[in-house]
Tab-separated table of C-alpha atoms in Angstrom:
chain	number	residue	atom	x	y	z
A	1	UNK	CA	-196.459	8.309	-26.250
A	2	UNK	CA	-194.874	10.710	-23.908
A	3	UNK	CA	-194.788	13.849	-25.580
A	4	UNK	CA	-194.119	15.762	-22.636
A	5	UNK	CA	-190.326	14.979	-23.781
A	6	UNK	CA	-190.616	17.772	-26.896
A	7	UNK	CA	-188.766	20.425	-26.102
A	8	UNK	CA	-189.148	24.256	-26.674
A	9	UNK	CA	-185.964	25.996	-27.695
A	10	UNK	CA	-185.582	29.120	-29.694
A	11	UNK	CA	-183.927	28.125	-33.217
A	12	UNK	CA	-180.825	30.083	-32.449
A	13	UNK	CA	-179.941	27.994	-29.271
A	14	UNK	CA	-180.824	24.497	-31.359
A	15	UNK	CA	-178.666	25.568	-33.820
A	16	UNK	CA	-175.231	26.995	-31.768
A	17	UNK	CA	-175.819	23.456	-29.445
A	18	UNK	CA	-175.820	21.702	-33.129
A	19	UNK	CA	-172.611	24.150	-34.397
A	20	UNK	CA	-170.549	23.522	-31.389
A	21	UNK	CA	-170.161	19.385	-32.062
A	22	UNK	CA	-172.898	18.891	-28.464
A	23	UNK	CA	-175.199	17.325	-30.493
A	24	UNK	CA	-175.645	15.347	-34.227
A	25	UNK	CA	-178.017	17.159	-36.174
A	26	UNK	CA	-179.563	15.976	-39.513
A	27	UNK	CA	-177.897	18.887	-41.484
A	28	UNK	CA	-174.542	18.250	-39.928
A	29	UNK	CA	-174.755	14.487	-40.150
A	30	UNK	CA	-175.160	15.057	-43.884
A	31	UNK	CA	-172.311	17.083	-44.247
A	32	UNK	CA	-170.434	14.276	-42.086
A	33	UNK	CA	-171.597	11.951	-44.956
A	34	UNK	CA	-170.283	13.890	-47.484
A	35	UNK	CA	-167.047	14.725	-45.767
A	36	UNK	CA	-165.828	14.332	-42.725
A	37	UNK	CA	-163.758	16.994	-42.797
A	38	UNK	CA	-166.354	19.516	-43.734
A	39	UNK	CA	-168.159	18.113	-40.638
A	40	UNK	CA	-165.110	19.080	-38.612
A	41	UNK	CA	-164.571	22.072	-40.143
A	42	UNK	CA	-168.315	23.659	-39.652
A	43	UNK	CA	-168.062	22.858	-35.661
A	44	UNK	CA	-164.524	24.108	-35.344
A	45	UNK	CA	-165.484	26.931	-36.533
A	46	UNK	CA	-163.680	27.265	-39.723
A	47	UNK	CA	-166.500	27.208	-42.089
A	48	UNK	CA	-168.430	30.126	-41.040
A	49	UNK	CA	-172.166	29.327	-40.381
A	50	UNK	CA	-173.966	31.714	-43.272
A	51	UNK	CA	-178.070	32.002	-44.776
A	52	UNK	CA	-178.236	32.584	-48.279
A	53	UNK	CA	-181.110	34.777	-49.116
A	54	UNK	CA	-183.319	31.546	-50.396
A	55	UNK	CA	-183.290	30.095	-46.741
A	56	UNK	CA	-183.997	32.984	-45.185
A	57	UNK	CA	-187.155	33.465	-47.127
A	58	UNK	CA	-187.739	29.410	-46.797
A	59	UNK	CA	-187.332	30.276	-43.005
A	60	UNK	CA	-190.044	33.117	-43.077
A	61	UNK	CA	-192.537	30.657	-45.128
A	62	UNK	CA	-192.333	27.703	-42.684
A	63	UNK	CA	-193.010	30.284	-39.858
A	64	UNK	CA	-196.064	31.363	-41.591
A	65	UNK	CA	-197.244	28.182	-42.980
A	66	UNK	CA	-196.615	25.909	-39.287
A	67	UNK	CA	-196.759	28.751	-36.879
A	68	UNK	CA	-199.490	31.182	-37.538
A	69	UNK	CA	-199.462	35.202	-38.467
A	70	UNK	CA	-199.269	36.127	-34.801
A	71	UNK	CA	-195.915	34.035	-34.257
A	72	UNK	CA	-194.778	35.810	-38.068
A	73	UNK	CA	-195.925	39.368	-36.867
A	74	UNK	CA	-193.873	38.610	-33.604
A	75	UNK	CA	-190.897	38.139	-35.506
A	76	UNK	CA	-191.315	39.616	-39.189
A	77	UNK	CA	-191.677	43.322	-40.105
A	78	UNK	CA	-193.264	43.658	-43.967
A	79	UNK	CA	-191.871	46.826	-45.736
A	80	UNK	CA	-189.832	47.719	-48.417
A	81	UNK	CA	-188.231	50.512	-46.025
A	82	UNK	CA	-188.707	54.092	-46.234
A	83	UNK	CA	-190.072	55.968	-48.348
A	84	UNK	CA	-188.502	59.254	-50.782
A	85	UNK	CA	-190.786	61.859	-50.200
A	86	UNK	CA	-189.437	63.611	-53.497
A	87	UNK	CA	-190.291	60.066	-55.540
A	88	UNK	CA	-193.054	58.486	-53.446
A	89	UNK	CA	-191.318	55.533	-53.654
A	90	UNK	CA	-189.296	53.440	-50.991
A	91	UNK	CA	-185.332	53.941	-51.122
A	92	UNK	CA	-183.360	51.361	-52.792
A	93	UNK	CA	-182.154	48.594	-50.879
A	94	UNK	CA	-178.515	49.816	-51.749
A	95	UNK	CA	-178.916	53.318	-50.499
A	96	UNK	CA	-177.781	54.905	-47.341
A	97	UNK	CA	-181.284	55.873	-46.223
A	98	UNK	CA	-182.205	51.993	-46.391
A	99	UNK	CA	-179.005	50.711	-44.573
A	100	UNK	CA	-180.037	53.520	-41.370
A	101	UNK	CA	-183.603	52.398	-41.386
A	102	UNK	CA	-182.446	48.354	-41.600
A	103	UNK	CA	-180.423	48.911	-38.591
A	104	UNK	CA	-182.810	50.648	-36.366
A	105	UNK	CA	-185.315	47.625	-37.059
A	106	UNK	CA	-185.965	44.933	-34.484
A	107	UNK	CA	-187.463	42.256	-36.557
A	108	UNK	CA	-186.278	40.413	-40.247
A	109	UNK	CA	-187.826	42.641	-42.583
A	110	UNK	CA	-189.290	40.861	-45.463
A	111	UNK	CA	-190.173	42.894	-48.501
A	112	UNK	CA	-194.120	43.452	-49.676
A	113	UNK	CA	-193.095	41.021	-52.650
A	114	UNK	CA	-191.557	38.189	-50.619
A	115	UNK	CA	-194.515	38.396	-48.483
A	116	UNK	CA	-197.067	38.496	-51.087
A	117	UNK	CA	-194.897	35.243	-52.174
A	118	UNK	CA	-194.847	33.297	-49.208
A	119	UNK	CA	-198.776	33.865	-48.564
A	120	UNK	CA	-199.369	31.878	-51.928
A	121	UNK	CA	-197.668	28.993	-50.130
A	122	UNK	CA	-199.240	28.916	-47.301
A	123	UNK	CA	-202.495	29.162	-49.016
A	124	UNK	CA	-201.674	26.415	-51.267
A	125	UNK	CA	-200.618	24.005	-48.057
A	126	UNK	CA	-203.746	25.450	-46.255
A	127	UNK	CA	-206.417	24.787	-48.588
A	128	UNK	CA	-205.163	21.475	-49.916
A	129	UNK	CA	-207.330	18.234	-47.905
A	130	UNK	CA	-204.351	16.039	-46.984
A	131	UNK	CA	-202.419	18.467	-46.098
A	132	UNK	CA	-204.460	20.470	-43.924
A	133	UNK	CA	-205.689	17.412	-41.988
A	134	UNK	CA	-202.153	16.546	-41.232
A	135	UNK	CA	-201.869	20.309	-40.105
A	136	UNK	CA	-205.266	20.310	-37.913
A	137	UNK	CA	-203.558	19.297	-34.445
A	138	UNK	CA	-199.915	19.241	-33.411
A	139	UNK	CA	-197.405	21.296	-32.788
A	140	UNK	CA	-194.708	23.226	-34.862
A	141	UNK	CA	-190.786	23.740	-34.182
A	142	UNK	CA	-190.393	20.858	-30.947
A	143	UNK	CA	-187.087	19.664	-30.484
A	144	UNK	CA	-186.032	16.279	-29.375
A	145	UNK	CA	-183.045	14.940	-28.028
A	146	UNK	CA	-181.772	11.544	-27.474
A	147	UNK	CA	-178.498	9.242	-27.648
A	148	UNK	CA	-178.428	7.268	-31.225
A	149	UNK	CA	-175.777	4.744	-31.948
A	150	UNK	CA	-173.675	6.103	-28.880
A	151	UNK	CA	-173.511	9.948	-29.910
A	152	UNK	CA	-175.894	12.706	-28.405
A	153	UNK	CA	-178.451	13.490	-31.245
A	154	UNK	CA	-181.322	16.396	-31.493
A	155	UNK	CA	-184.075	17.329	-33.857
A	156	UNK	CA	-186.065	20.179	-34.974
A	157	UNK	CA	-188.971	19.304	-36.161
A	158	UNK	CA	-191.119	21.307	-39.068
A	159	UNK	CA	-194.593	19.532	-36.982
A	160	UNK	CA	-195.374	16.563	-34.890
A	161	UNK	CA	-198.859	15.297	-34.643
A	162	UNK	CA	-199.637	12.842	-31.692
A	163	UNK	CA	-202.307	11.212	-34.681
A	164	UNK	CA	-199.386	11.819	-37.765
A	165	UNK	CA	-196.386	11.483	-36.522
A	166	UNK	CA	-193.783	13.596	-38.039
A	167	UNK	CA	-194.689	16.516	-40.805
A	168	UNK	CA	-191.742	18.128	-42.330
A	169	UNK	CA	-192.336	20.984	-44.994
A	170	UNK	CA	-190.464	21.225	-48.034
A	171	UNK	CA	-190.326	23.602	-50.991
A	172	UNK	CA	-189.687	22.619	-54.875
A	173	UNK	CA	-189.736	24.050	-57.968
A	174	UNK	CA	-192.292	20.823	-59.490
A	175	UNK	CA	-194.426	18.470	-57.519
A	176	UNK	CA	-193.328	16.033	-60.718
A	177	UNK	CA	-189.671	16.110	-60.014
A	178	UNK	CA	-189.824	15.773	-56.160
A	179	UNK	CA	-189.280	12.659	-55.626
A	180	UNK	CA	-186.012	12.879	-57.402
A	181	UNK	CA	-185.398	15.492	-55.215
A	182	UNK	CA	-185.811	13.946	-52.137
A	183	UNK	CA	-182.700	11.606	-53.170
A	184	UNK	CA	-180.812	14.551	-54.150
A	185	UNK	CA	-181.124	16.684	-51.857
A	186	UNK	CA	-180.938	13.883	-48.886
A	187	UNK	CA	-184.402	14.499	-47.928
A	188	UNK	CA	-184.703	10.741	-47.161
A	189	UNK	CA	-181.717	10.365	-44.686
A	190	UNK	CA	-182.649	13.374	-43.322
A	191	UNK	CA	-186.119	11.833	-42.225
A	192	UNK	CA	-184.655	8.747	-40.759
A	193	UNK	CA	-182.409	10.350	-38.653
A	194	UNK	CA	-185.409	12.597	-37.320
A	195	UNK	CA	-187.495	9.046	-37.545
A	196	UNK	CA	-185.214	7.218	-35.425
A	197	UNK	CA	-184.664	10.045	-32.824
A	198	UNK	CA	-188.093	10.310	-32.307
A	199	UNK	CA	-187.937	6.692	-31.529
A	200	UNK	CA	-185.564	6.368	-29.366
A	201	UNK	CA	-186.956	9.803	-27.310
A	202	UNK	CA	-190.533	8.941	-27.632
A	203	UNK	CA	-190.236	5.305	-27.374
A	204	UNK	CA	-192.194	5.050	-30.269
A	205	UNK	CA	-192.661	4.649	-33.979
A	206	UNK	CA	-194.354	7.072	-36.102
A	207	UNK	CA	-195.550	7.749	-39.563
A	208	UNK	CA	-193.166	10.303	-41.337
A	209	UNK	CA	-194.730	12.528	-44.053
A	210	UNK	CA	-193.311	15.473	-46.019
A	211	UNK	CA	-195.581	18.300	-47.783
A	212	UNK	CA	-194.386	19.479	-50.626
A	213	UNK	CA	-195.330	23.051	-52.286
A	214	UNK	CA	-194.402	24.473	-55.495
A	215	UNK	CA	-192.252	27.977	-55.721
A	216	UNK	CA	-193.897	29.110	-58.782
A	217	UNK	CA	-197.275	28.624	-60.506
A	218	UNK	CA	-199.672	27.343	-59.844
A	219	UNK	CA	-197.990	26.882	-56.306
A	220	UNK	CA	-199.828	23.767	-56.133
A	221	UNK	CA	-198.976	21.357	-52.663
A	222	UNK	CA	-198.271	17.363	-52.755
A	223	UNK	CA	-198.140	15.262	-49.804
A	224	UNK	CA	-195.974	12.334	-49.498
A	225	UNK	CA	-195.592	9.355	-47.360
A	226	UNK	CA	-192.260	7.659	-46.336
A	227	UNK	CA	-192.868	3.515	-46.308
A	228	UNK	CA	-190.932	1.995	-43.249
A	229	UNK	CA	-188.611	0.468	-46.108
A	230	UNK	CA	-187.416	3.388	-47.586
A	231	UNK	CA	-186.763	4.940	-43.796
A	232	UNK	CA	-185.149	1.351	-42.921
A	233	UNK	CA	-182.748	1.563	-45.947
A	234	UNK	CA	-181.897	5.593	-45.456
A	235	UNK	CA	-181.824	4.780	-41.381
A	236	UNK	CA	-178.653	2.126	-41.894
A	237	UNK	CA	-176.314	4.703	-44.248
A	238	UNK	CA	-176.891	7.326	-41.492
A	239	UNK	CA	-176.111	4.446	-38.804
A	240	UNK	CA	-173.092	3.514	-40.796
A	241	UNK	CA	-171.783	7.310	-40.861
A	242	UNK	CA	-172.827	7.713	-37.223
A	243	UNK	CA	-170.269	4.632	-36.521
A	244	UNK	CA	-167.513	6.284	-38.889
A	245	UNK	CA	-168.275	9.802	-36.825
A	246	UNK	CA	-167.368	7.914	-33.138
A	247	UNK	CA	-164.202	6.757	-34.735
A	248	UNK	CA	-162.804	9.944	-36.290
A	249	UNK	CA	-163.885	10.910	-32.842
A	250	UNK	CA	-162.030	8.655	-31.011
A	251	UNK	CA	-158.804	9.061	-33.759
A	252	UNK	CA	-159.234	12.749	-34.230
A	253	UNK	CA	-158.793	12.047	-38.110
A	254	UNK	CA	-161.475	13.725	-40.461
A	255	UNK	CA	-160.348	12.482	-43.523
A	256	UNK	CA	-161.786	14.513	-46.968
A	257	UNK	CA	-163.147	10.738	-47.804
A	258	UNK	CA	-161.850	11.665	-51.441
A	259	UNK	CA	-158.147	9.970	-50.082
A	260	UNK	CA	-158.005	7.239	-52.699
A	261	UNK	CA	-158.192	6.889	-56.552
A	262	UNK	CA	-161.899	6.190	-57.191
A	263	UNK	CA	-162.695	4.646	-60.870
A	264	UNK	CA	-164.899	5.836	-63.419
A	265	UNK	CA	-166.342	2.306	-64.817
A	266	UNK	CA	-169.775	3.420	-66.536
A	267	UNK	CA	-171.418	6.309	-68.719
């Protein structure tokens, strides 16, 4: 296994390559699946590319967890801002005291709280066995690119262990309900796309696992992995959109895919 071929690219570039239509990305292939026209309209730029405040602090957890506190300190500033020296406590996040002392910053401040969150995670992924072994040796944020099923694809991936394979870190509210969210949210398809990437970049298969880590108590971490069946089934939906993306490229129609009458038939 080559893995010479992983790229290192900051997370803004991956993203505005992904944004502009260059390359298929999972995120954007499931919004393809869902709608070609919302595909369309993210990399035309109509559909403004926004963070809600959850991903952001997802974002700062995976960068903590994967990378290490020197890569976090090099790009996260804890602090609830400046401080009232009448109260002895920090201005509020709506004042004009906070906004001027935001501004001057040059790093995403996270607050004391959403740190003190986020270290509960990683401790949790840290100190449980699987988990941590899968963690030991690899190598977080490498990016992969590679032509799948004629269109120009790329991946970001959480970690990729020569021994592993593929690591992706996810975040639920209960270790009991994730598997149902990995169908809901499209965790699955999102893993074969990365899967078969990797494959066709790496000219080989590997083992795809996804940690799992509770958002509230007790914060505890599950470990899951995909069996080449479930990856085989999710891999020929995404190569069946992939085929429906080349021809709304070739027709320049991005139909809604809501066109026809559809019929209710069962409760």
């Amino acid at each position: 296994m080559n893995t010479d071929k992983i790229l290192s690219i900051p997370a803004e570039e991956y993203h505005a390559e992904s944004r502009s239509g260059r390359y298929m990305s999972s995120h954007l292939l499931a919004d393809f699946r869902e709608s070609p026209e919302l595909y369309h309209r993210k990399v035309s730029g109509e559909i403004a590319a926004t963070e809600s405040p959850a991903l952001a602090l997802g974002r700062a957890a995976h960068c903590l967890i994967l990378e290490g506190r020197m890569a976090f300190d090099d790009q996260y500033l804890v602090s609830d801002g400046p401080v009232n020296a009448k109260t002895g406590e920090a201005f509020g996040r709506t004042t004009k005291s906070y906004s001027d002392w935001l501004a001057a910053q040059t790093k995403e401040v996270l607050s004391c709280r959403d740190y003190g969150f986020i270290t509960k995670l990683q401790k949790s992924v840290w100190t449980h066995g699987v988990a941590a072994q899968l963690l030991d040796k690899g190598s977080p944020e490498g990016v992969l690119r590679a032509e799948y099923c004629g269109v120009p694809c790329q991946v970001r991936m959480d970690w990729f262990s020569p021994e592993y394979g593929l690591v992706d870190l996810k975040t639920c509210d209960s270790l009991k309900w994730f598997e149902n969210d990995c169908r809901r949210y499209g965790y699955l398809h999102q893993m074969a796309f990365y899967h078969a990437v990797i494959e066709k970049a790496l000219d080989a298969s590997v083992p795809v696992h996804i940690i799992a880590v509770e958002k509230n108590e007790p914060f505890s971490t599950g470990v899951w992995e995909l069996s080449p069946g479930v990856l085989e089934e999710a891999k020929q939906v995404n190569e069946a959109a992939l085929a429906r993306y080349r021809k709304c490229i070739y027709t320049g129609h991005w139909p809604t895919g809501y066109e026809g009458t559809r019929i209710i038939s069962s409760l």
